[in-house]
Amino acid sequence: MKSEEDSGSFHMTAVSETNPQNDTRWRRFKDSFKKMDDDIDPSLSEAEKAQIREARNEGEKLKKGINRRHMFLIAVATGIGTGLLVGSGSSLHNGGPAGLIIGIIVVGSMLIPVMEAAGEMAVTYADLTGGFNAYSSILVDSSLCFAVSWNYCIQWLCVMPLELVTASMTIKYWNETINPDAFIAIFYTVIVIANFIGSDGYAEFEFFLNTSKVLMILGFSILCVILICGGASSTGYIGAKYWHNPGAFANSFKGVCAVFVNAAFSLGCTEFLAFSAAEQPNPRRSIPSATKQVVYRIVFLFVIPLFLIGLLVPYNSPDLLGASGSQSHTSPFVIAVSQVNVVPHIVNAVILLAVLSVGNSAMFCSSRTLQSLAEQGMAPSFFNYIDRTGRPIRCLIFSAVCGIFSFIAAYEKQEEVFDWLLAISGLSTILTWSTIVLCHIRFRKALAVQGFSTSELGYRSKTGVLGSWYAFTINVLILMAQFWIALFPIGENGKADAENFFQNYLGMVVAIVFYLIHKVYHKNWRLFRSAEEIDLVRGRKIFDADVIAQENAEDAEQLRNSPLHVRIARFWC
């Protein structure tokens, strides 16, 4: 056995070996790619290993790289990318201005109970390996967990090339003669470098891009109001002109159904706000605050700008994505302000930055998701490799390789590629939301059947089980509507189209294939676990009901004694 002195000696040696003052810059760079803790003596106790990790400050690398300033902008600007800034043009063309607004409001209203359910589950299963991807394995079925988790991973692997293809389409606003792959090479290199720097490189890049997005949306909304009221002498007062001619709905009810998937893609990853809020010191306060952030974000960054676009751009504009004969595929945000000199160029430049932002996030999330799958045993253990700086380096390399697919931007039918990638990503988002609320429903059912009280929960969903049922129903209806649109597309006079079906419903097909493969391989023929069989001990964090009640009472008393402005701020924020 090692003596205390020997252990202390090893501790000092291990720390000194990683001291930057004793290493050359090249050696530190080279050693950063080595597996975390691979040089720590395995015979040491866990306490001694923890001391060495603390001295190296490796364990907190990711959290230190992304601070409160970064998290605020990431939370506010999540989702402002291809779906909103470019894909909304296709939604406007298919559904008309009224269909566009109905779609975003329906999906947005469903997100509130999704957020609440995600918050409750995140606090309850805070220590569960794999995060929300692992909930369904315990609460529903392991095959569902495998299918949805891999579908989610594939979504993020597809989003990076999707965003880069969109970037090449955005560039065409200025120049259609240069090979788009030249720009793809530049954007691809920037994103890969930013992610390989580590979480701090990712966070700083996102902070700059997200700030640009939010400022552009706010400035765009103000300018649109001026234009609608006749601020541009060339157009005069516009008002609701385009709601009357060509009309509010483009393809009646079918057009509205065609909007939902892009709306889901635009609002994708909103549930992450609940998971990040659940990690705060007081989740009972931070999760409701995050839910309010979602409401404000949906209203001010999605509903209002899209409503203004519907007033300024007719759904039969030949420049919209998806319009017959359209060559430029210009963003509806650019079309809306096209009568004002210079402004369209500024808006298009920010759209380009926004697209790169989502591409950057996609590489970050896909690598972490793949590493999480490997840690759970759902992906090859080869990918469960984290280097000394906290990077899942092998997963990053794999994500970068998948990103090379974006070089098909020079392909003459890049719009079809855009549709394929968007369909996979959009449906995956809906499947993820459905699984979160389904897990919440099953969890509450198991608590009731097995005699547990909800007072043991660190946070309880404000919308409850009824809210989760509402969200689950909306998600199922969206999947049914998309099935109808995919099989009998708009403008085909009711004729079934197999190619269009797979192009627009591929995400669900992929999920079903993964689900069946897992069922057959493990010979697991049950659809779901019964409430009596659900293991409510594994991974669950049980809270003392008396302590929670006391904390709530103290918080309420403190709020009653707070100044009026504090109570107002708490109510709204």
XYZ file of C-alpha atoms in Angstrom:
573
model
C 0.000 0.000 0.000
C 1.109 3.550 -0.682
C 1.801 5.681 2.337
C 0.248 9.127 2.734
C 3.640 10.634 2.019
C 3.985 8.618 -1.186
C 0.522 9.666 -2.317
C 1.284 13.293 -1.624
C 4.533 12.945 -3.517
C 2.718 11.503 -6.519
C 0.144 14.284 -6.307
C 2.857 16.938 -6.488
C 4.593 15.121 -9.307
C 1.418 14.783 -11.355
C 0.619 18.451 -10.884
C 4.121 19.587 -11.725
C 4.101 17.455 -14.852
C 1.078 19.363 -16.126
C 2.306 22.788 -14.933
C 2.420 25.083 -17.967
C 5.651 26.660 -16.683
C 7.483 23.342 -17.024
C 6.226 22.470 -20.504
C 6.867 23.930 -23.891
C 3.892 25.364 -25.761
C 4.073 22.558 -28.336
C 4.114 19.868 -25.640
C 1.097 21.392 -23.876
C -0.765 21.495 -27.178
C 0.171 17.903 -27.989
C -0.684 16.605 -24.531
C -4.082 18.322 -24.590
C -5.291 15.645 -27.019
C -4.424 12.824 -24.635
C -7.271 11.146 -22.811
C -8.280 12.808 -19.597
C -6.638 11.166 -16.549
C -4.660 8.664 -18.641
C -1.482 9.495 -16.735
C -2.969 9.276 -13.239
C -1.840 6.224 -11.319
C -4.839 3.846 -11.322
C -3.793 2.473 -7.922
C -4.562 5.812 -6.246
C -7.774 6.245 -4.285
C -10.667 8.168 -5.792
C -10.061 11.018 -3.336
C -6.438 11.310 -4.474
C -7.484 11.228 -8.121
C -10.041 13.942 -7.420
C -7.321 16.131 -5.881
C -5.204 15.812 -8.997
C -8.162 16.605 -11.264
C -8.967 19.637 -9.143
C -5.375 20.838 -9.354
C -5.485 20.518 -13.114
C -8.900 22.196 -13.192
C -9.992 19.784 -15.909
C -13.335 18.803 -14.412
C -14.740 22.318 -14.698
C -13.233 23.115 -18.087
C -16.519 23.070 -19.985
C -18.407 25.121 -17.409
C -15.614 27.693 -17.163
C -15.566 28.024 -20.939
C -19.250 28.972 -21.079
C -20.104 31.679 -18.555
C -23.287 33.588 -17.664
C -22.744 36.179 -20.418
C -22.547 33.441 -23.048
C -25.498 31.488 -21.638
C -27.834 34.521 -21.737
C -27.240 35.175 -25.439
C -27.301 31.468 -26.295
C -30.656 31.171 -24.501
C -32.189 34.219 -26.180
C -30.973 33.527 -29.715
C -31.343 29.727 -29.870
C -33.286 28.773 -33.001
C -32.619 31.960 -34.932
C -31.120 30.353 -37.993
C -32.123 28.605 -41.189
C -35.655 27.689 -40.083
C -36.675 31.238 -39.203
C -34.559 33.360 -41.525
C -34.674 31.250 -44.704
C -37.099 28.330 -44.268
C -39.914 30.722 -43.277
C -39.994 31.775 -46.918
C -41.149 28.290 -47.892
C -43.698 28.346 -45.041
C -45.061 31.691 -46.236
C -45.307 30.392 -49.793
C -47.142 27.222 -48.743
C -49.350 28.503 -45.927
C -49.763 32.218 -46.560
C -49.280 34.881 -43.847
C -52.129 33.569 -41.661
C -50.934 29.951 -41.954
C -47.403 31.058 -41.068
C -48.565 32.747 -37.860
C -50.929 29.929 -36.883
C -48.120 27.381 -37.266
C -45.614 29.258 -35.102
C -48.223 30.020 -32.396
C -49.433 26.400 -32.182
C -45.894 25.042 -31.913
C -44.908 27.825 -29.522
C -47.866 27.165 -27.195
C -46.959 23.488 -27.087
C -43.417 24.352 -26.021
C -44.502 25.772 -22.663
C -45.559 22.379 -21.176
C -42.532 20.794 -22.889
C -40.307 23.259 -21.032
C -42.042 22.574 -17.720
C -41.881 18.810 -18.156
C -38.224 19.000 -19.195
C -37.456 21.095 -16.125
C -39.120 18.648 -13.751
C -37.363 15.675 -15.318
C -33.984 17.423 -15.364
C -34.140 18.224 -11.637
C -35.426 14.741 -10.778
C -32.800 12.895 -12.843
C -29.952 15.383 -12.456
C -27.339 12.648 -11.960
C -28.513 10.300 -14.720
C -25.919 9.522 -17.387
C -27.081 10.591 -20.825
C -29.447 13.383 -19.737
C -32.885 13.611 -21.339
C -31.976 11.001 -23.944
C -31.880 8.407 -21.149
C -35.270 9.200 -19.571
C -37.223 7.007 -21.973
C -34.991 4.011 -21.231
C -36.175 4.024 -17.602
C -39.705 5.332 -17.973
C -40.948 3.987 -21.311
C -38.848 1.511 -23.299
C -35.174 0.995 -24.143
C -35.931 0.618 -27.860
C -37.663 3.999 -27.920
C -34.664 5.469 -26.126
C -32.280 4.014 -28.726
C -34.360 5.215 -31.689
C -35.006 8.757 -30.455
C -31.455 9.249 -29.172
C -29.896 8.227 -32.469
C -32.464 10.258 -34.404
C -31.505 13.259 -32.298
C -27.807 12.656 -32.961
C -28.404 12.274 -36.711
C -30.371 15.524 -36.628
C -27.379 17.469 -35.335
C -25.000 15.719 -37.711
C -27.270 16.866 -40.574
C -27.755 20.420 -39.315
C -24.160 21.502 -39.893
C -24.148 20.699 -43.645
C -27.715 22.054 -43.833
C -26.610 25.409 -42.446
C -23.559 25.579 -44.691
C -25.676 24.807 -47.775
C -28.005 27.594 -46.634
C -24.994 29.895 -46.294
C -24.079 29.229 -49.910
C -27.678 30.022 -50.928
C -27.493 33.257 -48.950
C -24.266 34.255 -50.691
C -26.055 34.048 -54.058
C -27.860 37.275 -53.170
C -24.587 39.054 -53.942
C -22.924 36.778 -56.461
C -24.238 33.777 -58.398
C -21.142 33.202 -60.537
C -18.570 32.137 -57.929
C -18.554 28.450 -57.095
C -20.392 28.199 -53.727
C -17.962 25.541 -52.527
C -15.336 28.280 -52.253
C -17.404 29.932 -49.533
C -18.261 26.569 -47.977
C -14.543 25.878 -47.558
C -14.080 29.159 -45.652
C -17.149 28.696 -43.423
C -16.354 25.049 -42.770
C -12.794 25.876 -41.700
C -13.935 28.637 -39.315
C -16.518 26.399 -37.614
C -14.133 23.456 -37.233
C -11.380 25.644 -35.778
C -13.812 27.324 -33.342
C -14.958 23.934 -32.029
C -11.495 22.405 -31.799
C -10.327 25.345 -29.702
C -12.742 24.086 -27.049
C -15.847 25.306 -25.279
C -14.423 28.792 -24.762
C -13.834 29.183 -28.510
C -17.345 27.962 -29.233
C -18.855 30.306 -26.619
C -17.057 33.466 -27.775
C -17.936 32.771 -31.401
C -21.584 32.233 -30.427
C -21.675 35.389 -28.308
C -20.667 37.564 -31.239
C -23.015 35.860 -33.699
C -26.011 35.794 -31.341
C -25.626 39.460 -30.482
C -25.726 40.278 -34.203
C -28.858 38.154 -34.683
C -30.844 39.728 -31.856
C -29.943 43.290 -32.856
C -30.867 42.573 -36.478
C -34.280 41.114 -35.566
C -35.141 44.070 -33.327
C -33.982 46.630 -35.879
C -35.755 44.748 -38.651
C -39.068 44.802 -36.745
C -38.868 48.569 -36.192
C -38.084 49.196 -39.870
C -40.935 46.930 -40.980
C -43.444 48.915 -38.922
C -42.203 52.105 -40.610
C -42.542 50.549 -44.074
C -46.022 49.163 -43.386
C -47.184 52.609 -42.268
C -45.916 54.211 -45.503
C -42.428 55.234 -44.463
C -41.072 54.374 -47.911
C -42.338 56.928 -50.425
C -42.105 54.434 -53.273
C -44.680 52.062 -51.779
C -46.859 54.266 -49.584
C -49.155 52.816 -46.938
C -49.281 49.010 -47.161
C -51.249 47.896 -44.099
C -52.970 44.538 -44.614
C -52.898 44.784 -48.400
C -51.334 41.371 -48.998
C -53.712 39.672 -46.539
C -56.508 40.585 -48.972
C -54.635 40.112 -52.228
C -53.342 37.455 -52.811
C -54.916 36.444 -49.467
C -54.290 35.238 -45.918
C -54.111 31.518 -46.737
C -52.157 30.073 -49.645
C -53.450 26.504 -49.746
C -56.258 26.503 -47.170
C -55.930 23.907 -44.377
C -53.316 21.893 -46.230
C -51.099 24.944 -46.425
C -51.313 25.437 -42.660
C -50.281 21.804 -42.114
C -47.239 22.385 -44.311
C -45.949 25.071 -41.923
C -45.625 22.992 -38.754
C -42.388 21.111 -39.439
C -40.424 24.238 -40.303
C -41.902 25.955 -37.231
C -40.651 23.046 -35.105
C -37.220 23.223 -36.707
C -37.099 27.002 -36.110
C -37.882 26.546 -32.404
C -35.698 23.481 -31.981
C -33.468 23.145 -28.895
C -35.751 25.402 -26.846
C -36.009 22.558 -24.334
C -32.316 23.041 -23.540
C -33.226 26.222 -21.656
C -35.074 24.076 -19.135
C -32.143 21.683 -18.753
C -29.667 24.528 -18.228
C -32.042 26.237 -15.778
C -32.344 22.975 -13.835
C -28.602 23.136 -13.134
C -28.938 26.505 -11.365
C -28.796 26.665 -7.526
C -32.542 27.338 -7.231
C -34.392 25.488 -10.031
C -37.800 26.331 -8.519
C -37.090 29.922 -9.508
C -34.847 29.494 -12.546
C -37.110 27.085 -14.483
C -40.227 29.346 -14.386
C -37.920 32.201 -15.379
C -36.620 30.165 -18.338
C -40.217 29.382 -19.364
C -41.014 33.102 -19.390
C -37.909 33.681 -21.524
C -39.303 31.206 -24.027
C -42.640 33.062 -24.183
C -40.924 36.409 -24.759
C -38.548 34.902 -27.313
C -41.380 33.294 -29.277
C -43.406 36.518 -29.270
C -40.688 39.109 -29.975
C -38.216 37.122 -32.087
C -40.595 34.832 -33.991
C -44.289 35.800 -34.005
C -43.929 39.576 -34.438
C -41.203 39.480 -37.163
C -43.078 36.771 -39.112
C -46.348 38.714 -38.815
C -44.596 41.812 -40.194
C -43.102 39.777 -43.050
C -46.612 38.545 -43.930
C -47.686 42.186 -44.258
C -44.759 43.152 -46.508
C -44.221 40.038 -48.669
C -47.048 38.385 -50.657
C -47.032 34.592 -50.484
C -46.908 34.430 -54.309
C -43.608 36.334 -54.493
C -41.401 34.550 -57.062
C -38.308 35.075 -54.872
C -39.488 32.958 -51.946
C -37.913 29.568 -51.276
C -40.152 26.933 -52.845
C -41.772 29.295 -55.332
C -42.059 27.987 -58.886
C -39.249 29.321 -61.049
C -37.419 30.939 -58.118
C -33.711 31.234 -58.754
C -32.414 33.434 -55.932
C -34.166 31.756 -52.955
C -33.800 35.056 -51.099
C -34.722 35.204 -47.426
C -38.155 36.764 -46.784
C -36.405 39.066 -44.312
C -34.391 40.506 -47.191
C -37.399 40.700 -49.521
C -39.390 42.595 -46.866
C -36.903 45.495 -46.748
C -35.748 45.335 -50.364
C -37.139 48.816 -51.180
C -34.717 50.452 -48.722
C -31.198 50.988 -50.043
C -28.295 49.190 -48.341
C -30.502 47.629 -45.611
C -31.106 44.351 -47.543
C -27.357 43.837 -47.729
C -26.988 44.365 -43.983
C -29.862 41.990 -43.221
C -28.484 39.354 -45.590
C -25.049 39.643 -43.965
C -26.535 39.061 -40.498
C -28.554 36.127 -41.861
C -25.281 34.660 -43.079
C -23.805 35.086 -39.583
C -26.947 33.516 -38.067
C -26.648 30.485 -40.317
C -23.000 30.072 -39.349
C -24.011 30.371 -35.689
C -26.397 27.422 -35.937
C -23.787 25.460 -37.886
C -21.301 26.148 -35.102
C -23.804 25.001 -32.463
C -24.623 21.912 -34.524
C -21.038 20.710 -34.491
C -20.781 21.380 -30.756
C -24.045 19.556 -29.941
C -23.562 16.628 -32.337
C -20.153 15.802 -30.866
C -21.480 15.944 -27.283
C -24.572 13.902 -28.181
C -22.500 11.195 -29.861
C -20.168 11.026 -26.858
C -23.208 10.707 -24.565
C -24.534 7.817 -26.676
C -21.169 6.067 -26.435
C -21.136 6.579 -22.659
C -24.576 4.923 -22.446
C -23.441 1.980 -24.601
C -25.638 2.977 -27.554
C -22.686 3.881 -29.781
C -19.204 2.353 -30.203
C -17.070 2.889 -27.099
C -14.436 4.357 -29.444
C -16.355 7.650 -29.282
C -16.324 7.804 -25.488
C -13.023 9.668 -25.450
C -12.576 13.031 -23.745
C -9.201 14.738 -23.884
C -7.533 16.728 -21.127
C -9.225 19.979 -22.120
C -12.706 18.408 -21.974
C -13.184 17.974 -25.751
C -14.824 14.794 -27.098
C -12.100 14.855 -29.712
C -13.037 11.700 -31.649
C -16.666 12.804 -31.846
C -15.553 16.232 -33.053
C -13.541 14.609 -35.826
C -16.540 12.465 -36.806
C -18.803 15.550 -36.849
C -16.275 17.389 -38.979
C -16.190 14.501 -41.439
C -20.003 14.550 -41.699
C -19.801 18.304 -42.284
C -17.851 17.673 -45.503
C -21.223 16.713 -46.991
C -21.911 20.455 -47.209
C -19.671 20.673 -50.271
C -22.610 19.473 -52.362
C -23.559 23.171 -52.365
C -22.274 23.372 -55.935
C -24.876 20.775 -56.941
C -27.456 22.373 -59.216
C -30.362 20.926 -57.214
C -29.202 22.175 -53.835
C -32.785 23.166 -52.933
C -33.733 19.477 -52.958
C -30.791 18.721 -50.662
C -31.985 21.542 -48.399
C -35.454 19.948 -48.238
C -34.048 16.505 -47.405
C -31.871 17.804 -44.576
C -34.633 20.051 -43.233
C -37.115 17.137 -43.146
C -34.747 14.946 -41.125
C -33.981 17.746 -38.662
C -37.538 19.026 -38.262
C -39.129 15.659 -37.487
C -36.349 14.778 -35.060
C -37.212 17.871 -33.025
C -40.865 16.825 -32.832
C -39.890 13.290 -31.795
C -37.656 14.660 -29.046
C -40.410 16.884 -27.645
C -42.905 14.016 -27.817
C -40.556 11.736 -25.898
C -39.899 14.319 -23.168
C -43.598 14.838 -22.396
C -44.354 11.116 -22.750
C -41.646 10.384 -20.182
C -43.180 12.993 -17.892
C -46.620 11.380 -18.236
C -45.232 7.921 -17.471
C -43.178 9.268 -14.558
C -46.189 10.884 -12.902
C -48.230 7.714 -13.500
C -45.549 5.580 -11.853
C -45.374 7.937 -8.864
C -49.129 7.644 -8.337
C -49.263 3.844 -8.782
C -46.269 3.135 -6.550
C -47.448 5.463 -3.787
C -44.854 8.224 -4.078
C -45.749 11.871 -3.509
C -44.964 14.745 -5.865
C -43.823 16.650 -2.766
C -40.575 14.644 -3.073
C -39.801 16.413 -6.367
C -37.290 19.235 -6.424
C -39.419 20.981 -9.039
C -42.988 20.309 -10.142
C -44.224 21.226 -13.600
C -46.607 24.190 -13.463
C -48.612 22.772 -16.382
C -48.739 19.297 -14.828
C -49.757 16.104 -16.573
C -52.557 17.831 -18.494
C -50.016 20.176 -20.065
C -47.875 17.220 -21.097
C -50.899 15.495 -22.627
C -51.670 18.682 -24.565
C -48.084 18.865 -25.884
C -48.036 15.160 -26.748
C -51.350 15.458 -28.626
C -50.136 18.484 -30.616
C -46.924 16.666 -31.554
C -48.838 13.582 -32.717
C -51.196 15.759 -34.784
C -48.203 17.513 -36.367
C -46.691 14.140 -37.322
C -50.029 13.090 -38.834
C -50.331 16.368 -40.738
C -46.797 16.009 -42.070
C -47.573 12.426 -43.160
C -50.535 13.743 -45.168
C -48.504 16.568 -46.730
C -45.598 14.250 -47.496
C -47.737 11.587 -49.186
C -50.091 13.996 -50.959
C -48.026 17.141 -51.545
C -49.445 20.574 -52.278
C -50.069 21.206 -55.955
C -50.242 17.549 -57.022
C -54.057 17.419 -57.339
C -54.389 14.760 -54.653
C -51.916 12.335 -56.264
C -49.612 10.314 -54.025
C -45.897 10.996 -54.504
C -43.494 8.390 -53.087
C -40.383 10.524 -53.678
C -41.892 13.507 -51.917
C -43.021 11.262 -49.045
C -39.519 10.005 -48.276
C -38.052 13.446 -48.857
C -40.334 14.970 -46.222
C -40.895 12.072 -43.813
C -37.447 10.540 -43.765
C -36.869 11.457 -40.125
C -39.755 9.277 -38.956
C -38.688 6.440 -41.253
C -35.182 6.528 -39.772
C -36.593 6.486 -36.214
C -38.859 3.503 -36.976
C -35.963 1.575 -38.544
C -33.746 2.157 -35.495
C -36.628 1.227 -33.191
C -37.285 -2.085 -34.993
C -33.585 -2.963 -35.207
C -33.238 -2.556 -31.446
C -36.426 -4.574 -30.820
C -35.271 -7.456 -32.984
C -31.683 -7.468 -31.708
C -32.706 -7.500 -28.037
C -35.914 -9.501 -28.608
C -37.798 -6.893 -26.638
C -41.419 -7.057 -27.806
C -43.111 -4.904 -25.180
C -44.274 -1.416 -26.231
C -43.663 0.114 -22.807
C -43.041 -0.725 -19.186
C -46.049 -0.816 -16.906
C -46.242 1.844 -14.210
C -45.693 -0.815 -11.523
C -42.439 -1.986 -13.141
C -40.837 1.439 -13.638
C -37.720 1.796 -11.496
C -38.204 5.048 -9.565
C -34.933 4.662 -7.664
C -32.351 4.445 -10.459
C -30.849 7.847 -11.155
C -33.604 9.724 -9.289
C -32.773 12.473 -6.839
C -35.217 12.413 -3.908
C -35.818 15.665 -2.051
C -37.036 16.177 1.509
C -40.617 17.451 1.280
C -40.354 19.383 4.562
C -37.188 21.169 3.451
C -38.768 22.111 0.103
C -41.901 23.418 1.846
C -39.786 25.504 4.200
C -37.705 26.928 1.337
C -40.867 27.826 -0.576
C -42.340 29.553 2.473
C -39.137 31.511 3.083
C -38.984 32.522 -0.579
C -42.618 33.686 -0.540
C -42.071 35.662 2.669
C -38.945 37.301 1.252
C -40.845 38.262 -1.889
C -43.709 39.799 0.151
C -41.216 41.972 2.015
C -39.364 43.009 -1.154
C -39.793 46.434 -2.809
C -42.470 46.810 -5.475
C -39.992 46.885 -8.365
C -38.500 43.559 -7.199
C -41.953 41.923 -7.074
C -42.778 43.282 -10.544
C -39.471 42.003 -11.904
C -40.061 38.573 -10.348
C -43.553 38.409 -11.870
C -42.377 39.221 -15.393
C -38.934 37.647 -15.292
